[in-house]
């Protein structure tokens, strides 16, 4: 990553830039989120839980 | 007294000898006899008490405790209630609190759930009436009682709800120390859902992280390792508790068997996002916050709630103005309100919602109460 090659680089500490850039790449390859477990759903606010589940 | 026990014996023998005597009659007469006996004993007891006023309190306690130990539960319970009213009118709060605490525990240790829970509820009433704010003294005691009331007994909820309300005096959420104690009791019972809920209102990031690791590894999916911690960190931040948010995040990432490593950066982008977000909150730089939300959008979108939480976090820590549609309500506005009102304060509009399972309903009730 060339520091300053994108406008957002100047808005974060310099040592974050390579990590964020790498994560951007990784996220592009990310598969869609599988359905949530009941355990995870139990942490959601009740109304949303019903919509997602 | 002799007469009454004789009377009982007659009743019981009647039951054996006369086939026409109905079972319910005998039960009623026996019950009445117990009541009258107790009343007379109580009268004698108070005459006795008045005569020796000086050593009164300790004698009363001793007598009551012996009564329970001897198995005279009904009688003992009535005595406790009578003394409760007496002391309350005299504003003898210290003695009363001590008596109710010991009494509740003693009943519960003898598995007298109804009497134990009744005294426990009276105990909280006295805490409220005496305007006690001694949370450090009472939190462990209340939690000890809470742990001993059986989980299927509905008065348990009443007791702990009232206790939280007492500890919330002057605030909206109940004392963090009490929430921490309740969370630990639920955790011991492997009730992860309720434990998590109460940790959210505590300041125990270490305990919360440990609980989440156990919850995630035993009941969550492996694809949710980063989601469990993200969910709770964002919720802590919505409650303006960034210190516990950070503590929970640090402990979770350090101790989770599949994340554990020397430190950030992490392999999972969402974990880096949270790590950066917590630092951005320290600096309060809106432009940093905005860049993070943009760059990590695909990860943020994994759970549709995250965008709502981040909206709120933007308002709390970065001076973002709430969008007008949200104030008017609408679908997302209402949704957010339902969560935040549970977290923050005020009443909420959840009461009309029919929960699909009882555990969900319990959670909603809890949310309403805080």
XYZ file of C-alpha atoms in Angstrom:
423
model
C 0.000 0.000 0.000
C 1.323 3.409 -0.943
C 0.561 5.738 1.916
C -1.510 8.684 0.709
C -2.606 6.929 -2.483
C -6.232 7.165 -1.289
C -7.947 10.116 0.388
C -8.929 8.197 3.544
C -5.295 7.478 4.425
C -4.880 10.958 5.872
C -7.848 10.513 8.216
C -6.383 7.626 10.243
C -3.046 7.037 11.991
C -0.414 5.941 9.434
C 0.164 2.540 11.041
C -3.528 1.655 10.563
C -3.381 2.053 6.778
C -1.768 -1.293 5.822
C -4.081 -3.186 8.187
C -7.208 -1.521 6.862
C -6.059 -2.017 3.260
C -5.426 -5.696 3.891
C -8.834 -6.048 5.574
C -10.505 -4.386 2.565
C -9.053 -7.100 0.346
C -10.142 -9.834 2.733
C -13.647 -8.479 2.970
C -13.999 -8.602 -0.813
C -13.488 -12.360 -0.660
C -15.839 -12.719 2.287
C -18.766 -15.104 1.818
C -22.239 -14.052 2.892
C -23.142 -14.423 6.535
C -24.686 -17.841 7.344
C -27.779 -17.887 9.591
C -27.096 -16.959 13.208
C -27.141 -19.401 16.094
C -29.872 -19.071 18.718
C -27.124 -18.142 21.163
C -26.085 -15.169 19.053
C -29.662 -14.138 18.322
C -30.422 -14.022 22.033
C -28.155 -10.974 22.323
C -30.199 -8.956 19.844
C -32.988 -6.562 20.754
C -36.263 -8.478 20.695
C -37.834 -6.877 17.626
C -34.817 -7.327 15.395
C -34.419 -10.892 16.586
C -37.809 -11.749 15.175
C -37.027 -10.179 11.800
C -33.646 -11.840 11.368
C -34.585 -15.246 12.718
C -52.636 -25.290 73.645
C -53.105 -28.692 75.169
C -56.747 -28.462 74.305
C -55.998 -27.775 70.670
C -53.585 -30.604 70.192
C -56.161 -32.840 71.816
C -58.722 -31.434 69.428
C -56.513 -32.300 66.463
C -56.128 -35.807 67.697
C -59.878 -36.141 67.986
C -60.293 -34.891 64.435
C -57.774 -37.350 63.124
C -59.320 -40.256 64.965
C -62.713 -39.204 63.627
C -61.288 -39.524 60.174
C -60.221 -43.078 60.856
C -63.369 -44.235 62.584
C -66.177 -42.506 60.716
C -66.325 -43.205 57.022
C -68.803 -40.355 56.505
C -66.426 -37.662 57.632
C -65.114 -36.013 54.469
C -61.392 -35.654 53.906
C -61.693 -31.908 53.180
C -63.506 -31.267 56.478
C -60.681 -32.829 58.388
C -58.142 -30.846 56.407
C -59.991 -27.612 57.110
C -60.343 -28.289 60.785
C -56.704 -29.279 61.077
C -55.607 -26.157 59.243
C -57.795 -23.963 61.437
C -56.367 -25.612 64.512
C -52.826 -24.857 63.402
C -53.825 -21.230 62.816
C -55.426 -20.820 66.214
C -52.499 -22.506 67.943
C -50.097 -20.214 66.180
C -52.130 -17.169 67.107
C -52.095 -18.087 70.764
C -48.387 -18.828 70.683
C -47.754 -15.473 69.050
C -49.744 -13.689 71.734
C -47.766 -15.348 74.480
C -44.607 -14.635 72.573
C -45.260 -10.916 72.382
C -46.257 -10.649 76.018
C -42.949 -12.300 76.746
C -41.157 -9.964 74.364
C -42.644 -6.833 75.900
C -41.693 -7.967 79.370
C -38.021 -8.294 78.458
C -37.625 -5.423 76.098
C -33.899 -4.947 76.618
C -32.699 -8.268 75.321
C -35.704 -8.385 73.014
C -34.128 -8.444 69.587
C -31.603 -11.192 70.064
C -34.143 -13.315 71.912
C -36.665 -12.859 69.139
C -34.174 -13.948 66.521
C -33.089 -16.931 68.525
C -36.654 -18.028 69.061
C -37.525 -17.659 65.395
C -34.475 -19.537 64.228
C -35.188 -22.391 66.599
C -38.749 -22.455 65.359
C -37.523 -23.002 61.793
C -34.926 -25.526 62.841
C -37.640 -27.488 64.645
C -39.687 -27.536 61.467
C -42.465 -25.243 62.696
C -42.453 -23.392 59.399
C -45.962 -22.041 59.342
C -45.687 -20.697 62.847
C -42.259 -19.204 62.230
C -43.388 -17.503 59.041
C -46.345 -15.913 60.810
C -44.062 -14.668 63.566
C -41.695 -13.116 61.047
C -44.557 -11.322 59.363
C -45.961 -10.065 62.631
C -42.608 -8.754 63.774
C -42.070 -7.257 60.350
C -45.140 -5.041 60.743
C -44.232 -4.202 64.301
C -40.638 -3.175 63.561
C -41.653 -1.355 60.437
C -44.046 0.893 62.337
C -41.292 1.538 64.874
C -38.795 2.217 62.061
C -36.384 -0.352 63.512
C -34.838 -0.837 60.092
C -31.432 -2.215 61.059
C -32.917 -4.973 63.215
C -35.595 -5.648 60.654
C -33.172 -6.001 57.737
C -30.978 -8.348 59.738
C -33.937 -10.438 60.805
C -35.414 -10.729 57.317
C -32.080 -11.588 55.731
C -31.314 -14.343 58.211
C -34.897 -15.581 58.132
C -35.061 -15.736 54.334
C -31.804 -17.675 54.177
C -32.872 -20.049 56.910
C -36.180 -20.836 55.205
C -34.449 -21.348 51.870
C -31.855 -23.616 53.456
C -34.741 -25.725 54.734
C -36.204 -25.634 51.219
C -39.185 -23.566 52.347
C -39.267 -21.674 49.057
C -42.531 -19.796 49.535
C -41.665 -18.467 52.998
C -38.070 -17.737 52.018
C -39.013 -15.785 48.916
C -41.714 -13.931 50.843
C -39.207 -12.701 53.420
C -36.751 -11.879 50.648
C -39.324 -9.645 48.976
C -40.099 -8.004 52.339
C -36.366 -7.452 52.785
C -36.165 -5.432 49.574
C -39.251 -3.480 50.651
C -37.474 -2.506 53.847
C -34.349 -1.506 51.913
C -36.543 0.825 49.879
C -38.442 2.181 52.897
C -35.289 2.749 54.922
C -33.754 4.572 51.930
C -30.617 2.497 52.304
C -27.953 3.086 49.683
C -25.485 0.611 51.103
C -25.077 -1.321 47.866
C -21.708 -2.844 48.775
C -23.126 -4.426 51.899
C -26.397 -5.629 50.409
C -25.384 -6.770 46.935
C -23.661 -9.998 48.042
C -26.471 -10.713 50.490
C -29.207 -10.209 47.915
C -27.310 -12.349 45.414
C -26.888 -15.095 48.000
C -30.640 -15.189 48.516
C -31.262 -14.971 44.769
C -29.075 -18.020 44.140
C -31.045 -20.047 46.692
C -34.536 -19.352 45.352
C -35.361 -22.086 42.879
C -35.421 -21.044 39.238
C -38.932 -22.286 38.526
C -40.431 -20.203 41.300
C -41.981 -17.033 39.818
C -41.396 -14.924 42.958
C -37.710 -15.117 42.110
C -38.173 -12.633 39.284
C -40.246 -10.343 41.499
C -37.548 -10.370 44.138
C -34.656 -9.557 41.813
C -36.638 -7.026 39.775
C -37.486 -5.134 42.962
C -33.883 -5.369 44.122
C -32.627 -3.889 40.847
C -35.192 -1.123 41.097
C -34.040 -0.376 44.650
C -30.399 -0.210 43.507
C -31.312 2.045 40.567
C -32.269 4.847 42.910
C -31.135 8.035 41.236
C -30.188 6.206 38.030
C -31.922 4.319 35.295
C -30.191 0.972 35.221
C -29.631 -0.575 38.601
C -26.302 -0.684 40.379
C -23.476 -2.213 38.241
C -22.277 -4.225 41.224
C -25.691 -5.824 41.663
C -25.934 -6.602 37.933
C -22.520 -8.238 38.155
C -23.646 -10.435 41.050
C -26.861 -11.419 39.280
C -24.892 -12.241 36.129
C -22.661 -14.563 38.140
C -25.640 -16.365 39.644
C -27.147 -16.908 36.192
C -23.800 -18.006 34.835
C -23.481 -20.644 37.570
C -26.862 -21.912 36.413
C -25.548 -21.945 32.811
C -28.192 -19.401 31.919
C -25.905 -17.600 29.475
C -28.617 -15.411 27.970
C -29.585 -13.813 31.272
C -25.979 -13.684 32.467
C -24.955 -11.800 29.320
C -27.848 -9.398 29.732
C -26.811 -8.475 33.270
C -23.120 -8.207 32.426
C -24.100 -5.512 29.956
C -25.106 -3.315 32.898
C -22.079 -4.187 35.018
C -18.540 -2.894 34.899
C -16.980 -6.331 34.888
C -15.373 -6.626 31.465
C -13.238 -9.536 32.591
C -16.199 -11.612 33.725
C -18.202 -10.653 30.664
C -15.391 -11.759 28.328
C -15.043 -15.106 30.092
C -18.780 -15.676 29.905
C -18.901 -14.775 26.210
C -16.073 -17.184 25.409
C -17.889 -20.005 27.183
C -21.209 -19.059 25.577
C -19.725 -18.747 22.081
C -17.675 -21.934 22.183
C -20.459 -24.080 23.624
C -23.565 -22.700 21.916
C -22.487 -20.382 19.104
C -21.208 -21.216 15.628
C -17.516 -20.981 14.768
C -18.387 -18.297 12.189
C -19.553 -16.144 15.106
C -16.313 -15.850 17.066
C -15.924 -12.205 16.089
C -19.654 -11.445 16.140
C -20.170 -12.324 19.818
C -17.619 -9.792 20.979
C -18.611 -7.133 18.439
C -22.247 -7.321 19.499
C -21.464 -6.789 23.163
C -18.859 -4.049 22.580
C -21.272 -2.034 20.438
C -24.010 -2.466 23.039
C -21.687 -1.324 25.842
C -20.828 1.721 23.753
C -24.514 2.506 23.210
C -24.738 2.494 27.018
C -21.814 4.961 27.121
C -19.620 2.484 28.930
C -16.449 2.530 26.832
C -14.202 1.410 29.711
C -15.987 -1.924 30.107
C -16.307 -2.235 26.312
C -12.498 -2.060 25.999
C -11.877 -4.372 28.921
C -14.265 -6.978 27.529
C -12.715 -6.756 24.058
C -9.147 -7.062 25.350
C -9.930 -10.050 27.542
C -12.016 -11.825 24.929
C -9.412 -11.549 22.185
C -6.615 -12.495 24.571
C -8.343 -15.550 26.006
C -10.560 -16.941 23.255
C -8.917 -20.241 22.210
C -9.288 -19.534 18.479
C -8.382 -15.839 18.546
C -5.774 -15.869 21.276
C -2.504 -14.376 20.190
C -0.006 -11.788 21.310
C -2.160 -8.843 20.257
C -3.654 -6.886 17.370
C -3.827 -6.765 14.374
C -6.189 -9.706 14.068
C -6.907 -12.061 11.227
C -10.615 -11.252 11.296
C -11.392 -7.781 9.863
C -14.302 -7.182 12.247
C -11.959 -7.507 15.233
C -9.629 -4.902 13.752
C -12.632 -2.661 13.192
C -13.582 -2.843 16.884
C -9.978 -2.376 17.968
C -9.734 0.790 15.809
C -13.173 1.990 16.852
C -12.242 1.886 20.536
C -9.166 3.992 19.783
C -11.140 6.400 17.615
C -13.499 6.961 20.531
C -10.530 8.074 22.617
C -9.535 10.615 19.965
C -13.153 11.658 19.211
C -12.199 12.287 15.580
C -15.335 12.070 13.457
C -13.371 11.705 10.198
C -11.613 8.608 11.555
C -14.932 7.138 12.639
C -16.373 7.786 9.175
C -13.421 6.148 7.384
C -13.682 3.080 9.614
C -17.416 2.685 8.953
C -16.808 2.985 5.200
C -13.821 0.666 4.956
C -15.389 -2.023 7.107
C -18.869 -1.810 5.638
C -18.956 -5.445 4.385
C -18.135 -6.683 7.919
C -20.534 -4.257 9.584
C -23.343 -5.490 7.339
C -23.020 -9.050 8.596
C -25.405 -8.219 11.435
C -28.112 -5.698 10.490
C -28.134 -4.333 14.048
C -24.582 -3.005 13.850
C -25.465 -0.044 11.622
C -28.079 1.023 14.157
C -25.636 0.749 17.031
C -23.001 2.682 15.098
C -25.523 5.453 14.406
C -26.037 5.808 18.114
C -22.292 5.588 18.827
C -21.677 8.337 16.256
C -24.144 10.526 18.129
C -22.721 9.782 21.564
C -18.983 10.004 20.889
C -18.516 11.878 17.609
C -21.181 14.564 17.656
C -23.163 13.146 14.743
C -26.693 14.580 14.597
C -29.477 12.004 14.550
C -31.082 11.737 11.097
C -34.547 13.378 11.072
C -36.360 10.215 9.947
C -35.121 8.447 13.024
C -36.644 11.018 15.334
C -39.961 10.728 13.561
C -39.900 7.001 14.028
C -40.498 4.789 11.038
C -39.438 1.195 10.935
C -35.793 1.570 11.903
C -36.482 4.368 14.304
C -38.929 2.212 16.171
C -36.585 -0.702 16.133
C -33.737 1.337 17.487
C -35.977 2.835 20.090
C -37.039 -0.601 21.238
C -33.421 -1.526 21.854
C -32.175 1.745 23.236
C -35.110 2.358 25.491
C -34.350 -1.014 26.970
C -30.750 -0.045 27.395
C -31.088 3.580 28.310
C -34.079 4.601 30.275
C -37.724 5.557 29.807
C -40.441 3.059 29.265
C -40.580 1.144 26.047
C -43.091 0.054 23.508
C -42.227 -3.604 23.642
C -45.172 -4.561 25.776
C -47.454 -5.057 22.785
C -45.054 -7.483 21.165
C -45.893 -11.128 21.594
C -42.786 -13.125 22.236
C -42.505 -16.482 20.530
C -40.852 -18.352 23.379
C -40.930 -17.990 27.101
C -37.187 -17.403 27.357
C -37.498 -14.492 24.964
C -40.335 -13.108 26.989
C -38.286 -13.270 30.148
C -35.506 -11.406 28.387
C -37.929 -8.739 27.279
C -39.216 -8.356 30.772
C -35.673 -7.919 31.956
C -35.010 -5.347 29.295
C -38.086 -3.441 30.326
C -37.101 -3.405 33.904
C -33.726 -1.826 33.457
